[in-house]
Coordinates of C-alpha atoms in Angstrom, one line a residue:
M1 CA 3.9 -2.4 -26.4
A2 CA 3.9 -2.2 -30.1
L3 CA 0.4 -3.8 -30.1
L4 CA -0.8 -1.3 -27.5
Y5 CA 0.6 1.6 -29.4
F6 CA -0.4 0.8 -33.0
G7 CA -3.7 -0.9 -32.0
R8 CA -4.8 2.0 -29.8
D9 CA -7.6 3.0 -32.1
V10 CA -9.2 -0.4 -31.6
L11 CA -8.1 -1.1 -28.0
I12 CA -9.1 2.2 -26.5
P13 CA -12.9 1.9 -27.2
I14 CA -12.9 -1.8 -26.2
T15 CA -11.1 -1.0 -23.0
L16 CA -13.5 1.9 -22.2
A17 CA -16.4 -0.5 -22.8
F18 CA -15.1 -3.1 -20.4
I19 CA -14.3 -0.4 -17.7
F20 CA -17.9 0.9 -18.1
S21 CA -19.2 -2.6 -17.8
F22 CA -17.7 -2.9 -14.3
L23 CA -19.3 0.3 -13.4
I24 CA -22.8 -0.5 -14.8
A25 CA -22.9 -4.2 -13.9
P26 CA -24.2 -3.7 -10.4
F27 CA -26.9 -1.4 -11.7
V28 CA -27.9 -4.0 -14.3
R29 CA -28.1 -6.7 -11.7
A30 CA -30.3 -4.5 -9.5
L31 CA -32.7 -4.0 -12.5
R32 CA -32.8 -7.7 -13.1
H33 CA -33.7 -8.3 -9.4
L34 CA -36.6 -5.9 -9.9
G35 CA -38.0 -8.2 -12.6
L36 CA -36.7 -6.6 -15.8
G37 CA -35.3 -8.9 -18.5
Q38 CA -31.7 -9.1 -19.4
T39 CA -31.9 -7.0 -22.6
T40 CA -34.2 -4.4 -21.0
S41 CA -31.9 -4.1 -18.0
V42 CA -28.8 -3.7 -20.2
C43 CA -30.4 -1.1 -22.5
T44 CA -31.7 0.9 -19.5
G45 CA -28.2 0.9 -17.9
V46 CA -26.5 2.0 -21.1
L47 CA -29.2 4.6 -21.6
V48 CA -28.5 6.1 -18.2
V49 CA -24.8 6.2 -18.9
T50 CA -25.4 7.9 -22.3
V51 CA -27.7 10.5 -20.8
T52 CA -25.3 11.2 -18.0
L53 CA -22.3 11.7 -20.4
L54 CA -24.4 13.9 -22.7
A55 CA -25.5 16.0 -19.8
I56 CA -21.9 16.4 -18.6
G57 CA -20.8 17.4 -22.1
A58 CA -23.7 19.8 -22.5
V59 CA -22.9 21.5 -19.2
I60 CA -19.2 21.8 -20.1
I61 CA -19.9 23.3 -23.5
Q62 CA -22.5 25.7 -22.2
Q63 CA -20.3 26.9 -19.3
V64 CA -17.2 27.3 -21.6
G65 CA -19.3 29.4 -24.0
M66 CA -20.5 31.6 -21.2
M67 CA -17.0 32.0 -19.9
G68 CA -15.6 32.9 -23.3
A69 CA -18.3 35.5 -23.7
S70 CA -17.5 37.1 -20.4
L71 CA -13.7 37.1 -20.6
P72 CA -13.5 40.5 -22.5
Q73 CA -15.1 42.1 -19.5
Y74 CA -12.2 41.1 -17.3
Q75 CA -9.4 42.2 -19.8
D76 CA -8.4 45.3 -17.8
T77 CA -8.2 43.3 -14.6
I78 CA -6.1 40.6 -16.2
A79 CA -3.8 43.2 -17.8
S80 CA -3.4 45.0 -14.5
K81 CA -2.5 41.8 -12.6
I82 CA -0.1 40.6 -15.3
E83 CA 1.6 44.0 -15.2
T84 CA 1.9 43.7 -11.4
L85 CA 3.4 40.2 -11.7
D86 CA 5.8 41.4 -14.3
Q87 CA 7.0 44.2 -12.1
L88 CA 7.4 41.8 -9.1
T89 CA 9.5 39.5 -11.3
R90 CA 11.5 42.5 -12.6
G91 CA 10.5 41.9 -16.2
T92 CA 11.1 38.2 -16.3
L93 CA 7.5 37.5 -17.0
G94 CA 7.4 39.9 -19.9
S95 CA 10.5 38.4 -21.5
L96 CA 8.9 35.0 -22.0
G97 CA 8.9 34.0 -25.7
G98 CA 6.5 32.0 -27.7
P99 CA 2.7 32.1 -27.3
A100 CA 2.9 32.8 -23.6
G101 CA 5.0 35.9 -24.2
Q102 CA 2.7 37.1 -27.0
L103 CA -0.3 36.6 -24.7
I104 CA 1.3 38.6 -21.9
E105 CA 2.3 41.3 -24.3
H106 CA -1.3 41.5 -25.6
F107 CA -2.8 41.8 -22.1
T108 CA -0.3 44.4 -20.9
G109 CA -1.3 46.6 -23.8
D110 CA 2.0 46.6 -25.8
S111 CA 0.2 45.3 -28.8
L112 CA -2.8 47.7 -28.5
D113 CA -1.0 50.9 -29.6
G114 CA -1.1 50.1 -33.3
P115 CA 1.7 49.0 -35.6
T116 CA 5.2 50.1 -34.7
P117 CA 6.7 52.5 -37.3
V118 CA 9.6 51.1 -39.4
L119 CA 12.7 53.2 -39.9
Q120 CA 13.5 53.6 -43.6
N121 CA 17.0 54.0 -45.2
D122 CA 16.6 57.7 -45.6
G123 CA 15.9 58.2 -41.9
S124 CA 12.1 58.7 -42.4
A125 CA 9.6 56.6 -40.5
K126 CA 6.9 54.7 -42.3
T127 CA 3.9 53.0 -40.7
P128 CA 3.2 49.6 -42.3
V129 CA -0.3 49.0 -43.6
L130 CA -2.2 46.2 -41.9
V131 CA -3.4 43.6 -44.3
E132 CA -6.3 41.2 -43.5
I133 CA -6.8 38.0 -45.5
H134 CA -10.3 36.7 -45.8
E135 CA -11.0 33.2 -47.1
P136 CA -14.0 32.8 -49.4
A137 CA -17.2 31.7 -47.7
L138 CA -17.7 27.9 -47.6
K139 CA -20.5 26.4 -49.5
P140 CA -23.2 24.5 -47.5
F141 CA -21.8 21.1 -48.5
Q142 CA -18.3 22.1 -47.7
L143 CA -19.3 23.5 -44.3
L144 CA -21.2 20.3 -43.6
A145 CA -18.2 18.2 -44.6
K146 CA -15.9 20.2 -42.4
I147 CA -18.2 19.9 -39.4
A148 CA -18.6 16.1 -40.0
S149 CA -14.8 15.6 -40.3
S150 CA -14.3 17.3 -36.9
V151 CA -17.0 15.5 -35.0
W152 CA -16.8 12.1 -36.7
P153 CA -13.7 10.7 -34.8
P154 CA -15.2 11.2 -31.3
L155 CA -18.6 10.0 -32.5
E156 CA -17.0 6.9 -34.0
T157 CA -15.2 6.1 -30.8
A158 CA -18.3 6.7 -28.7
G159 CA -20.3 4.5 -31.0
I160 CA -17.8 1.6 -30.7
V161 CA -17.7 2.0 -27.0
F162 CA -21.5 1.7 -26.5
V163 CA -21.9 -1.1 -29.0
V164 CA -19.2 -3.2 -27.3
L165 CA -20.6 -2.2 -23.9
I166 CA -24.0 -3.5 -24.8
F167 CA -22.7 -6.9 -26.0
V168 CA -20.3 -7.2 -23.0
L169 CA -23.2 -6.7 -20.6
L170 CA -25.5 -9.0 -22.6
E171 CA -22.9 -11.8 -22.7
H172 CA -21.5 -11.2 -19.2
E173 CA -22.1 -14.8 -18.0
S174 CA -20.8 -16.2 -21.2
L175 CA -17.6 -14.1 -21.1
R176 CA -17.1 -15.2 -17.5
D177 CA -17.4 -18.9 -18.4
R178 CA -15.0 -18.5 -21.3
F179 CA -12.4 -16.8 -19.0
I180 CA -12.8 -19.5 -16.4
R181 CA -12.2 -22.1 -19.1
L182 CA -9.2 -20.2 -20.4
A183 CA -7.6 -19.4 -17.0
G184 CA -8.2 -22.6 -15.1
G185 CA -10.8 -25.0 -16.3
G186 CA -9.2 -27.8 -14.3
D187 CA -9.9 -26.2 -11.0
L188 CA -13.4 -24.6 -11.3
R189 CA -13.7 -23.8 -7.6
A190 CA -10.4 -21.8 -7.3
T191 CA -10.9 -20.1 -10.7
T192 CA -14.5 -19.1 -9.9
I193 CA -13.4 -17.6 -6.6
A194 CA -10.7 -15.7 -8.3
V195 CA -12.9 -14.3 -11.1
N196 CA -15.7 -13.3 -8.6
D197 CA -13.2 -11.6 -6.3
A198 CA -11.6 -9.8 -9.2
G199 CA -15.0 -8.6 -10.6
E200 CA -16.2 -7.5 -7.2
R201 CA -13.0 -5.7 -6.4
L202 CA -12.9 -3.8 -9.7
S203 CA -16.6 -3.0 -9.5
R204 CA -16.4 -1.8 -5.9
F205 CA -13.4 0.4 -6.7
F206 CA -14.9 2.0 -9.8
I207 CA -18.3 2.7 -8.1
S208 CA -16.5 4.1 -5.0
Q209 CA -14.3 6.3 -7.1
F210 CA -17.2 7.6 -9.2
L211 CA -19.2 8.5 -6.1
V212 CA -16.2 10.2 -4.4
N213 CA -15.4 12.2 -7.5
L214 CA -19.1 13.2 -7.8
A215 CA -19.3 14.3 -4.2
T216 CA -16.0 16.3 -4.6
G217 CA -17.4 18.0 -7.7
L218 CA -20.6 18.9 -5.9
A219 CA -18.6 20.3 -2.9
I220 CA -16.5 22.5 -5.2
W221 CA -19.6 23.7 -7.1
L222 CA -21.4 24.7 -3.9
G223 CA -18.3 26.3 -2.4
L224 CA -17.6 28.4 -5.5
S225 CA -21.2 29.4 -5.9
L226 CA -21.3 30.7 -2.3
M227 CA -18.1 32.7 -3.1
G228 CA -19.7 34.2 -6.2
L229 CA -17.3 32.8 -8.7
G230 CA -18.7 32.7 -12.3
Q231 CA -19.2 29.3 -14.0
A232 CA -19.0 27.4 -10.7
L233 CA -20.9 24.5 -12.2
L234 CA -18.2 24.2 -14.9
W235 CA -15.4 23.9 -12.3
G236 CA -17.4 21.5 -10.2
T237 CA -17.9 19.3 -13.3
M238 CA -14.3 19.6 -14.4
T239 CA -13.2 18.7 -10.9
A240 CA -15.4 15.5 -10.9
V241 CA -14.1 14.5 -14.4
L242 CA -10.4 15.4 -14.0
R243 CA -10.2 13.7 -10.6
F244 CA -10.1 10.4 -12.5
I245 CA -6.5 11.5 -13.4
P246 CA -4.4 10.4 -10.4
Y247 CA -2.8 13.1 -8.2
V248 CA -2.7 15.9 -10.8
G249 CA -6.3 16.0 -12.2
V250 CA -7.9 17.9 -9.3
W251 CA -5.1 20.5 -9.3
M252 CA -5.5 21.1 -13.1
A253 CA -9.1 22.2 -12.3
A254 CA -7.9 24.2 -9.3
F255 CA -5.4 26.1 -11.4
C256 CA -7.9 27.1 -14.0
A257 CA -10.5 28.1 -11.5
T258 CA -8.0 30.1 -9.5
V259 CA -6.9 31.9 -12.7
L260 CA -10.5 32.8 -13.5
A261 CA -11.0 34.1 -9.9
A262 CA -7.9 36.3 -10.3
A263 CA -9.3 37.7 -13.5
I264 CA -12.7 38.5 -12.1
D265 CA -11.7 40.0 -8.7
P266 CA -9.5 43.2 -8.8
G267 CA -7.8 42.0 -5.6
W268 CA -6.4 38.6 -4.8
S269 CA -8.8 37.5 -2.1
M270 CA -11.1 35.5 -4.4
A271 CA -8.2 33.7 -6.0
L272 CA -6.8 32.7 -2.6
M273 CA -10.2 31.6 -1.4
T274 CA -10.7 29.5 -4.5
L275 CA -7.3 27.8 -4.1
G276 CA -8.0 27.3 -0.4
L277 CA -11.4 25.7 -1.1
F278 CA -9.8 23.1 -3.5
L279 CA -7.0 22.5 -1.0
A280 CA -9.4 21.9 1.9
V281 CA -11.8 19.7 0.0
E282 CA -9.1 17.6 -1.5
I283 CA -7.4 17.1 1.9
I284 CA -10.7 16.1 3.5
V285 CA -11.6 13.7 0.7
A286 CA -8.1 12.1 0.3
Q287 CA -7.3 11.8 3.9
T288 CA -10.7 10.8 5.5
I289 CA -13.4 9.9 3.0
E290 CA -11.4 7.8 0.5
P291 CA -9.6 5.6 3.1
K292 CA -12.8 4.9 5.0
L293 CA -14.9 4.3 1.8
Y294 CA -12.6 2.0 -0.2
G295 CA -9.3 2.2 1.6
H296 CA -6.9 -0.3 0.0
T297 CA -9.4 -1.6 -2.5
T298 CA -7.2 -0.7 -5.4
G299 CA -4.3 -2.7 -4.0
L300 CA -1.9 -0.4 -5.8
S301 CA 1.2 1.2 -4.3
P302 CA 1.5 5.0 -4.7
L303 CA 4.6 4.7 -6.9
S304 CA 2.9 2.3 -9.2
V305 CA 0.0 4.7 -9.7
V306 CA 2.5 7.4 -10.8
V307 CA 4.5 5.1 -13.1
S308 CA 1.3 3.7 -14.7
A309 CA 0.0 7.2 -15.4
I310 CA 3.3 8.0 -17.2
F311 CA 3.2 4.8 -19.2
W312 CA -0.4 4.8 -20.2
S313 CA -0.4 8.5 -21.1
W314 CA 2.6 7.8 -23.3
I315 CA 0.9 4.9 -25.0
W316 CA -2.7 6.2 -25.3
G317 CA -2.4 9.9 -24.6
P318 CA -5.0 11.7 -22.5
V319 CA -7.4 8.7 -22.5
G320 CA -4.6 6.5 -21.2
L321 CA -3.9 9.0 -18.4
V322 CA -7.5 8.7 -17.3
L323 CA -7.5 4.9 -17.6
S324 CA -4.1 4.4 -16.1
T325 CA -5.3 3.4 -12.6
P326 CA -8.1 1.1 -13.7
L327 CA -5.9 -0.7 -16.2
T328 CA -3.0 -1.2 -13.7
L329 CA -5.6 -2.4 -11.2
C330 CA -6.8 -5.0 -13.7
L331 CA -3.2 -6.2 -14.2
V332 CA -2.6 -6.4 -10.4
V333 CA -5.7 -8.4 -9.9
A334 CA -4.7 -10.7 -12.7
G335 CA -1.3 -11.2 -11.2
R336 CA -2.9 -12.1 -7.9
Y337 CA -4.6 -15.2 -9.4
I338 CA -2.6 -16.1 -12.5
R339 CA 0.8 -17.5 -11.6
A340 CA 2.5 -16.4 -14.8
L341 CA 1.5 -12.8 -14.1
K342 CA 2.6 -12.8 -10.4
V343 CA 5.4 -10.4 -11.2
L344 CA 2.8 -7.7 -11.9
E345 CA 1.4 -8.0 -8.4
I346 CA 4.9 -7.8 -6.9
M347 CA 5.8 -4.8 -8.9
F348 CA 2.6 -2.8 -8.7
G349 CA 0.7 -4.1 -5.7
E350 CA 0.6 -2.5 -2.3
L351 CA 1.4 -5.7 -0.4
P352 CA 5.0 -5.9 0.9
A353 CA 7.3 -7.7 -1.5
L354 CA 8.9 -9.5 1.5
T355 CA 7.2 -11.0 4.5
M356 CA 8.0 -9.7 7.9
P357 CA 10.4 -12.5 8.7
Q358 CA 12.1 -12.1 5.4
N359 CA 12.3 -8.4 5.9
F360 CA 13.8 -9.0 9.4
Y361 CA 16.5 -11.3 8.0
Q362 CA 17.3 -9.0 5.1
R363 CA 17.7 -6.0 7.4
A364 CA 19.9 -8.2 9.7
L365 CA 22.1 -9.1 6.8
S366 CA 22.6 -5.4 6.2
G367 CA 23.3 -4.8 9.9
D368 CA 20.4 -2.3 10.1
A369 CA 19.2 -3.1 13.6
H370 CA 17.7 0.3 14.1
E371 CA 15.2 -0.2 11.3
I372 CA 14.3 -3.6 12.6
V373 CA 13.6 -2.2 16.1
T374 CA 11.5 0.6 14.7
S375 CA 9.4 -1.8 12.6
A376 CA 9.1 -4.1 15.7
K377 CA 7.9 -1.4 18.0
R378 CA 5.4 -0.3 15.3
Y379 CA 4.2 -3.9 15.2
M380 CA 4.0 -4.2 18.9
Q381 CA 1.7 -1.2 19.2
H382 CA -1.1 -3.6 18.6
K383 CA 0.5 -7.0 19.4
S384 CA 2.5 -8.4 22.3
L385 CA 6.2 -9.3 22.5
A386 CA 5.2 -13.0 22.4
E387 CA 3.2 -12.5 19.2
Y388 CA 6.0 -10.7 17.6
C389 CA 8.5 -13.4 18.5
D390 CA 6.1 -16.1 17.2
G391 CA 5.3 -14.3 13.9
V392 CA 8.5 -12.5 13.0
L393 CA 11.5 -13.1 15.2
L394 CA 11.5 -16.9 15.4
P395 CA 10.8 -17.5 11.6
A396 CA 13.6 -15.0 10.8
L397 CA 15.9 -17.0 13.1
H398 CA 15.0 -20.2 11.2
L399 CA 15.8 -18.4 7.9
A400 CA 19.2 -17.5 9.4
S401 CA 19.8 -21.0 10.6
F402 CA 19.3 -22.4 7.1
D403 CA 22.0 -20.2 5.7
F404 CA 24.4 -21.0 8.6
K405 CA 23.9 -24.8 8.2
D406 CA 24.5 -24.5 4.4
G407 CA 27.6 -22.3 4.9
S408 CA 26.2 -19.8 2.4
I409 CA 26.8 -16.8 4.6
T410 CA 30.1 -14.9 4.9
P411 CA 31.8 -14.1 8.2
V412 CA 31.0 -10.4 7.7
E413 CA 27.3 -11.1 7.1
E414 CA 27.4 -13.5 10.1
E415 CA 28.7 -10.7 12.3
K416 CA 26.1 -8.3 11.1
V417 CA 23.3 -10.8 11.7
S418 CA 24.5 -11.7 15.2
G419 CA 24.9 -8.1 16.2
S420 CA 21.4 -7.2 14.8
I421 CA 19.7 -10.1 16.6
I422 CA 21.4 -9.2 19.9
A423 CA 20.5 -5.6 19.6
V424 CA 16.9 -6.3 18.7
I425 CA 16.3 -8.8 21.5
E426 CA 17.8 -6.5 24.0
A427 CA 15.8 -3.5 22.8
L428 CA 12.5 -5.3 22.8
S429 CA 13.1 -6.8 26.2
G430 CA 13.6 -3.4 27.9
S431 CA 17.3 -2.7 27.7
V432 CA 17.6 1.1 27.3
K433 CA 21.2 1.1 26.3
W434 CA 21.2 -1.6 23.6
W435 CA 22.5 0.8 21.0
K436 CA 25.6 1.6 23.0
K437 CA 26.7 -2.0 23.5
R438 CA 29.5 -3.4 21.4
K439 CA 28.7 -5.8 18.6
R440 CA 30.4 -9.0 19.3
P441 CA 31.4 -11.7 16.8
S442 CA 28.6 -14.0 15.7
V443 CA 28.5 -17.4 17.2
L444 CA 25.0 -18.3 16.0
K445 CA 26.6 -21.0 13.9
R446 CA 27.6 -22.6 17.2
G447 CA 24.6 -21.5 19.1
G448 CA 26.4 -18.8 21.1
I449 CA 24.0 -15.9 20.8
G450 CA 21.7 -17.4 23.4
R451 CA 24.6 -17.7 25.9
E452 CA 25.8 -14.2 25.0
L453 CA 22.4 -12.8 25.8
R454 CA 22.1 -14.9 28.9
E455 CA 25.5 -13.6 30.2
Q456 CA 24.5 -10.0 29.6
R457 CA 21.2 -10.6 31.5
I458 CA 23.1 -12.2 34.4
S459 CA 25.4 -9.2 34.5
D460 CA 22.3 -7.0 35.0
S461 CA 20.4 -9.3 37.4
G462 CA 23.3 -10.7 39.4
E463 CA 24.6 -14.3 40.0
W464 CA 22.0 -17.1 39.5
Q465 CA 19.9 -14.6 37.5
G466 CA 18.5 -13.2 40.7
S467 CA 18.1 -13.7 44.4
F468 CA 16.8 -17.0 45.8
D469 CA 15.1 -15.0 48.6
V470 CA 11.8 -15.3 46.7
P471 CA 8.4 -16.9 47.6
A472 CA 8.0 -20.6 47.0
G473 CA 6.6 -21.5 43.6
S474 CA 7.5 -18.2 42.0
V475 CA 10.3 -19.3 39.6
V476 CA 9.8 -20.6 36.0
L477 CA 12.9 -22.6 34.9
S478 CA 13.5 -22.9 31.2
M479 CA 16.0 -25.2 29.5
G480 CA 17.0 -25.5 25.8
L481 CA 17.4 -29.0 24.3
G482 CA 19.0 -30.7 21.3
S483 CA 21.4 -28.0 20.1
S484 CA 22.9 -24.9 21.5
Y485 CA 20.7 -23.0 19.0
A486 CA 17.8 -23.8 21.2
E487 CA 19.4 -21.7 24.0
L488 CA 18.6 -18.6 21.9
A489 CA 14.9 -19.7 21.8
T490 CA 15.1 -20.3 25.5
E491 CA 16.6 -16.9 26.2
I492 CA 13.8 -15.3 24.2
L493 CA 11.2 -17.2 26.3
V494 CA 12.9 -16.0 29.5
R495 CA 12.7 -12.4 28.4
I496 CA 9.1 -12.8 27.3
L497 CA 8.1 -14.1 30.7
R498 CA 10.2 -11.5 32.6
E499 CA 8.4 -8.8 30.6
Q500 CA 5.2 -10.1 32.2
K501 CA 6.7 -9.8 35.7
I502 CA 7.3 -13.6 35.9
D503 CA 10.6 -14.6 37.6
A504 CA 11.9 -16.7 34.7
R505 CA 15.4 -18.2 34.7
S506 CA 17.3 -20.5 32.3
M507 CA 19.8 -23.3 32.4
S508 CA 21.4 -25.7 30.0
L509 CA 21.6 -29.5 29.9
E510 CA 25.2 -29.2 31.2
D511 CA 24.0 -27.3 34.3
L512 CA 22.0 -30.4 35.4
D513 CA 25.3 -32.2 36.2
K514 CA 26.6 -29.3 38.2
D515 CA 26.2 -28.7 41.9
T516 CA 23.0 -26.9 42.9
P517 CA 23.5 -23.6 44.7
P518 CA 23.1 -24.0 48.4
E519 CA 20.5 -21.3 48.6
A520 CA 18.3 -22.9 46.0
S521 CA 15.5 -25.3 46.8
A522 CA 13.0 -27.3 44.7
E523 CA 10.1 -25.5 46.3
L524 CA 11.0 -22.3 44.6
V525 CA 10.3 -23.7 41.1
S526 CA 6.7 -23.6 39.9
I527 CA 7.2 -24.6 36.3
V528 CA 9.9 -26.3 34.2
C529 CA 9.7 -25.5 30.5
L530 CA 11.8 -27.5 28.1
V531 CA 12.4 -25.8 24.7
S532 CA 13.2 -27.5 21.4
V533 CA 13.6 -25.9 17.9
D534 CA 13.9 -29.3 16.1
P535 CA 11.2 -31.5 17.8
L536 CA 11.5 -34.4 15.3
N537 CA 15.2 -35.0 16.2
D538 CA 14.8 -34.0 19.8
C539 CA 11.8 -36.2 20.5
A540 CA 13.7 -38.9 22.5
L541 CA 15.8 -36.3 24.3
M542 CA 12.7 -34.3 25.3
A543 CA 11.0 -37.4 26.7
Q544 CA 14.1 -38.5 28.6
T545 CA 14.7 -35.0 30.0
L546 CA 11.0 -34.6 31.0
E547 CA 11.3 -37.9 32.9
R548 CA 14.4 -36.8 34.7
M549 CA 13.0 -33.4 35.7
R550 CA 9.8 -35.2 36.9
Q551 CA 12.0 -37.2 39.3
E552 CA 14.2 -34.3 40.5
L553 CA 11.3 -31.7 40.7
P554 CA 8.2 -33.7 41.3
N555 CA 6.1 -31.0 42.8
C556 CA 6.1 -28.5 39.9
K557 CA 4.5 -28.5 36.5
H558 CA 6.4 -29.7 33.4
F559 CA 5.8 -27.9 30.0
A560 CA 7.3 -28.8 26.6
L561 CA 7.7 -25.9 24.1
L562 CA 8.1 -27.1 20.5
L563 CA 9.2 -24.5 18.0
P564 CA 9.8 -26.2 14.6
S565 CA 10.6 -24.2 11.5
P566 CA 7.4 -22.8 9.9
F567 CA 9.0 -23.3 6.5
E568 CA 9.3 -27.1 6.7
N569 CA 5.9 -28.0 8.2
P570 CA 7.1 -31.1 10.1
D571 CA 4.6 -33.7 11.2
L572 CA 4.7 -33.8 15.0
K573 CA 2.1 -36.4 15.5
T574 CA 4.8 -38.9 16.6
C575 CA 6.1 -36.4 19.3
V576 CA 4.0 -37.5 22.3
F577 CA 5.1 -36.7 25.8
P578 CA 2.8 -38.3 28.4
T579 CA 4.8 -37.0 31.3
A580 CA 4.3 -33.3 30.2
D581 CA 1.6 -31.3 31.8
H582 CA 1.2 -29.1 28.7
V583 CA 2.7 -29.1 25.2
S584 CA 2.9 -25.6 23.6
R585 CA 3.9 -24.7 20.0
S586 CA 4.2 -20.9 20.4
Y587 CA 5.5 -18.4 22.9
E588 CA 2.1 -16.9 23.3
D589 CA 0.5 -20.2 24.3
V590 CA 3.2 -21.1 26.8
L591 CA 3.1 -17.6 28.3
H592 CA -0.7 -18.0 28.7
S593 CA -0.3 -21.4 30.2
C594 CA 2.4 -20.2 32.7
Q595 CA 0.2 -17.3 33.8
L596 CA -2.8 -19.6 34.4
A597 CA -0.7 -22.1 36.3
M598 CA 0.9 -19.5 38.5
K599 CA -2.5 -17.8 39.1
G600 CA -3.9 -21.1 40.1
S601 CA -1.1 -21.6 42.6
G602 CA -1.5 -18.1 44.0
T603 CA 2.1 -17.0 43.1
L604 CA 1.1 -14.5 40.3

């Protein structure tokens, strides 16, 4: 921070040059494709930028001069409106101190009646004599030196910017190679991809922002011209320039233009129309054009844009305020590809700091089931329940299982997690009164949430999870293997299938040794699906159970659903089940396979 602050006189022009290089680089490449040489293309691009900036500066100076010359014509209107506002505020406006109060006093005519008489000791009044102090006329060389001292600092900065810009563009390839060597010469492919992506992302954003701001300025200019507001070109230009300042820039231009409209028009209609024009144009641009044109190209969160604007304006003043978004964007892009700067992407990037499974588990630890359900339903507007369970719910359950196995979770947190999981599964599977049900003690450590959910489902559907008076081949039987934790995964599968109008029922390994209900028959079952959440350790048990089910239910299909932890990436090449008709590794796949199998048999 000390380097940024004390070295700002050097760093600001260099930074401006690099920012301009991202903006001009595509134009220079296009000129080179047309057959121009490197030096000619660079000089042409820099000349175009120079002429553009000089034109903008000339327009602003000319329009400001014209506005200053015309302001005395509107003094009576300004005084009348300030007096009206002072009356509406019951004198509060006129009691302001400092320059604002003096200005208001001047326009309301208090200072136009001449000097106020001063009361003497003898009671007589004496009017003070006004005295004017005139400095001697400057000699030609003194005048020239004064002018040079006032214009030299900006000219010096501009000169440094354009000199550095020319050399940056001329040595573009060399600078890229140096950066690749510095950042990751050992992995040229990955570093090249990172550098190219960063350069394209930055160039695309700067060009898009420039075009959007230019179009906004043109719209304001045309709108104010049709309204008859003086110096419409000035306010259009100021809008295009100030819009580079995030959030507040356009409203600075809107405020000044509205004040001028209030000064010109004796009424308030022009001022209101001017403010309405800025409001309408900004809403259209910010809500429709920008998201479609470059959307999330910046990769910055809204809060980071505000914080960066405060920080860079504190360090570098007005220039830092204009450059705050580009500078922060550069830091975020660097954090995306440089491991040591990853913290910058996490702090300022728009991507979520936590993945959806991590977010699910974090909310479950806090007992915030309502927020989880809200997020899940938003996710399921475009995805299915099976996809949500594969991508979010199941990985979150694996995260929870790690902490349960390690014993690193407290009983209170355990109760919150179990209550949240039960509430979320019931809400997503169609239970309308999930929020009214009592949170029960967690037994996920012993695998009891699956049985808890199964018992609640049985209480809704009746004994045996439904009637046996159903068509033959219409039942899908699911069974969890290995640990009672697999029963939870099995219960989730049952609810996914039931959501698709498939008569899915579940049983445990212990139920195999119990008597079969007299109404049940083997012909009712179309598919038997065995579920494992730890396939490497359950491999032998899975093969043994598949063989047993093949003997007891020979006429149905036998599926194996393997749901290993996505955080461990186990090698399942050794898990081969020749007796299984299909092996799935996701809820979505097994759902699709069940639907195809039942359609083929004519039961769905």
